Amino acid sequence: MGIDQTLLPATKDETGIITTRLDEVVKWGRKNSLWPLPFGTACALEFMGVESSEFDMSRFGAELVRFSPRQADLILVAGTINYKLAPVLKRIYDQMAEPKYVISMGACACSGGFYDNYATVQGIDQIIPVDVFIPGCPPRPEAILHAILKMQERIATEPVTTQAHPRRHEVVEKFKDN
């Protein structure tokens, strides 16, 4: 099967033992075992299409979909978020264990879409920090897979001991629980 080149810098001595640094192994494990939580108010069919055998998200280690925030490390927000639903999204995000990652999927989650009114949040980055944005209405399955790959690249390059996002613990007062 061969050695995964993402574990470099790894060295192999004359006895055949491969050694590497512990933080590289941790990054490799985090990168290849994302557990997504779909938070879908729309675009759910696009996510189901990516999970199907045609696009096969399991190739990238992200097929284990969780519906509990305490078991997930990646939240995929798909669809329109209104101000009444914003505290729910914030609470679910806060319940996720560190390190946690966010992908905003589709035009409605990224920018409010064509709903430019008083009830719709104009981008979920007003509520929670977003790592990767997927544009489009509806987003193509290839774009979702590309976002997963970008998320894996980001995880592979971030330090293990520090926070990945500078806004990770920033509280948005507007959506704070009472």
C-alpha positions as CSV (number, residue, x, y, z in Angstrom):
1,M,0.0,0.0,0.0
2,G,2.9,2.4,0.6
3,I,3.5,5.2,3.0
4,D,1.4,8.3,3.0
5,Q,3.6,11.2,1.9
6,T,1.7,13.6,4.1
7,L,3.5,12.2,7.2
8,L,6.8,13.8,6.1
9,P,9.3,14.6,7.4
10,A,9.5,10.9,8.2
11,T,12.8,8.9,8.2
12,K,13.4,5.2,7.8
13,D,16.3,3.6,9.5
14,E,18.2,0.4,8.5
15,T,15.8,-1.7,10.6
16,G,12.8,-0.6,8.6
17,I,11.2,1.5,11.3
18,I,9.7,4.8,10.2
19,T,9.8,7.7,12.6
20,T,8.1,11.1,12.4
21,R,7.1,13.9,14.7
22,L,3.9,13.5,16.9
23,D,2.3,16.7,15.6
24,E,2.6,15.5,12.0
25,V,0.8,12.3,12.9
26,V,-1.9,14.3,14.8
27,K,-2.4,16.6,11.8
28,W,-2.6,13.6,9.4
29,G,-5.3,12.0,11.7
30,R,-7.3,15.2,11.9
31,K,-7.0,15.8,8.1
32,N,-8.2,12.4,7.1
33,S,-11.0,11.9,9.6
34,L,-13.4,14.8,9.4
35,W,-16.8,14.1,10.9
36,P,-19.2,16.6,9.3
37,L,-22.4,17.8,10.9
38,P,-24.8,19.0,8.1
39,F,-26.8,22.1,9.3
40,G,-29.1,22.2,6.3
41,T,-32.1,24.5,5.9
42,A,-31.7,24.0,2.1
43,C,-29.1,22.5,-0.2
44,A,-29.6,19.2,1.6
45,L,-29.9,17.3,-1.7
46,E,-26.6,18.6,-2.8
47,F,-24.9,17.3,0.3
48,M,-26.7,13.9,-0.1
49,G,-25.4,13.8,-3.7
50,V,-21.8,14.2,-2.4
51,E,-22.4,11.4,0.0
52,S,-23.6,9.1,-2.8
53,S,-21.4,6.6,-4.6
54,E,-21.1,8.8,-7.7
55,F,-19.0,11.4,-5.9
56,D,-18.0,9.3,-2.8
57,M,-17.0,11.7,-0.1
58,S,-15.6,8.8,1.8
59,R,-12.5,8.9,-0.3
60,F,-11.5,12.0,1.7
61,G,-12.3,10.6,5.1
62,A,-15.4,12.7,5.6
63,E,-18.1,10.1,5.2
64,L,-19.0,9.6,8.9
65,V,-21.8,12.1,9.2
66,R,-22.7,13.0,12.7
67,F,-25.9,14.7,13.9
68,S,-24.6,15.6,17.3
69,P,-22.4,18.6,17.7
70,R,-20.4,16.9,20.4
71,Q,-19.3,14.2,18.0
72,A,-18.6,16.4,14.9
73,D,-15.6,18.6,14.1
74,L,-16.8,20.1,10.8
75,I,-20.1,21.9,10.4
76,L,-21.5,22.3,6.9
77,V,-24.0,25.1,6.9
78,A,-26.3,24.8,3.8
79,G,-29.1,27.2,3.2
80,T,-30.8,30.3,4.4
81,I,-30.2,31.3,8.0
82,N,-32.7,33.8,9.5
83,Y,-32.2,35.8,12.6
84,K,-34.6,33.5,14.6
85,L,-32.4,30.5,13.7
86,A,-29.0,32.3,14.3
87,P,-28.9,31.6,18.1
88,V,-29.5,27.9,17.4
89,L,-26.6,27.8,14.9
90,K,-24.3,29.7,17.4
91,R,-25.2,27.2,20.2
92,I,-24.5,24.2,18.0
93,Y,-21.2,25.7,17.0
94,D,-20.3,26.4,20.7
95,Q,-21.1,22.8,21.6
96,M,-18.6,21.4,19.1
97,A,-15.3,20.3,20.5
98,E,-12.0,21.9,19.5
99,P,-10.6,22.0,16.9
100,K,-13.8,22.8,14.9
101,Y,-14.2,23.9,11.3
102,V,-17.0,25.5,9.4
103,I,-17.9,25.4,5.7
104,S,-20.5,27.8,4.4
105,M,-22.3,26.1,1.5
106,G,-24.3,27.9,-1.1
107,A,-25.2,31.5,-1.8
108,C,-27.8,31.8,1.0
109,A,-25.4,30.7,3.7
110,C,-22.5,32.8,2.3
111,S,-24.3,36.0,1.6
112,G,-28.0,35.7,2.2
113,G,-28.6,34.8,-1.4
114,F,-31.4,36.6,-3.1
115,Y,-33.1,37.1,0.3
116,D,-32.1,40.7,1.0
117,N,-34.6,41.4,3.7
118,Y,-34.9,42.1,7.5
119,A,-35.2,38.5,8.5
120,T,-32.3,36.9,6.7
121,V,-28.7,36.9,8.0
122,Q,-26.5,38.2,5.2
123,G,-23.8,35.6,5.6
124,I,-23.2,33.2,8.5
125,D,-19.7,34.7,9.1
126,Q,-21.7,37.3,11.1
127,I,-22.6,34.5,13.6
128,I,-19.7,32.0,13.5
129,P,-16.2,32.1,11.9
130,V,-16.1,30.4,8.5
131,D,-13.1,28.6,7.2
132,V,-14.2,27.8,3.6
133,F,-17.0,29.4,1.5
134,I,-18.7,27.5,-1.3
135,P,-20.5,29.8,-3.7
136,G,-23.3,28.9,-6.1
137,C,-26.9,28.3,-6.1
138,P,-27.1,25.4,-5.8
139,P,-23.5,24.5,-5.0
140,R,-22.2,21.7,-7.3
141,P,-21.0,18.5,-5.7
142,E,-17.5,19.1,-7.2
143,A,-17.4,22.4,-5.3
144,I,-18.2,20.7,-2.1
145,L,-15.5,18.1,-2.6
146,H,-13.1,20.9,-3.5
147,A,-14.0,22.7,-0.2
148,I,-13.3,19.4,1.7
149,L,-9.9,19.3,0.0
150,K,-9.2,22.9,0.9
151,M,-10.2,22.2,4.5
152,Q,-7.8,19.3,4.6
153,E,-5.0,21.5,3.3
154,R,-5.7,24.0,5.9
155,I,-5.7,21.4,8.7
156,A,-2.4,20.0,7.4
157,T,-0.7,23.3,7.6
158,E,-2.0,24.7,10.9
159,P,-0.1,24.2,14.1
160,V,-1.5,21.5,16.4
161,T,-1.1,23.4,19.6
162,T,-2.7,26.7,18.6
163,Q,-6.1,27.8,17.5
164,A,-6.8,27.6,13.8
165,H,-8.9,30.7,13.5
166,P,-8.3,34.0,15.2
167,R,-12.0,34.6,15.8
168,R,-12.6,31.1,17.3
169,H,-13.7,32.3,20.8
170,E,-15.1,35.7,19.8
171,V,-18.6,36.1,21.0
172,V,-21.0,38.0,18.7
173,E,-23.1,39.9,21.2
174,K,-26.1,40.0,18.9
175,F,-26.5,36.2,19.0
176,K,-25.2,35.5,22.6
177,D,-27.4,33.3,24.7
178,N,-29.1,34.8,27.7
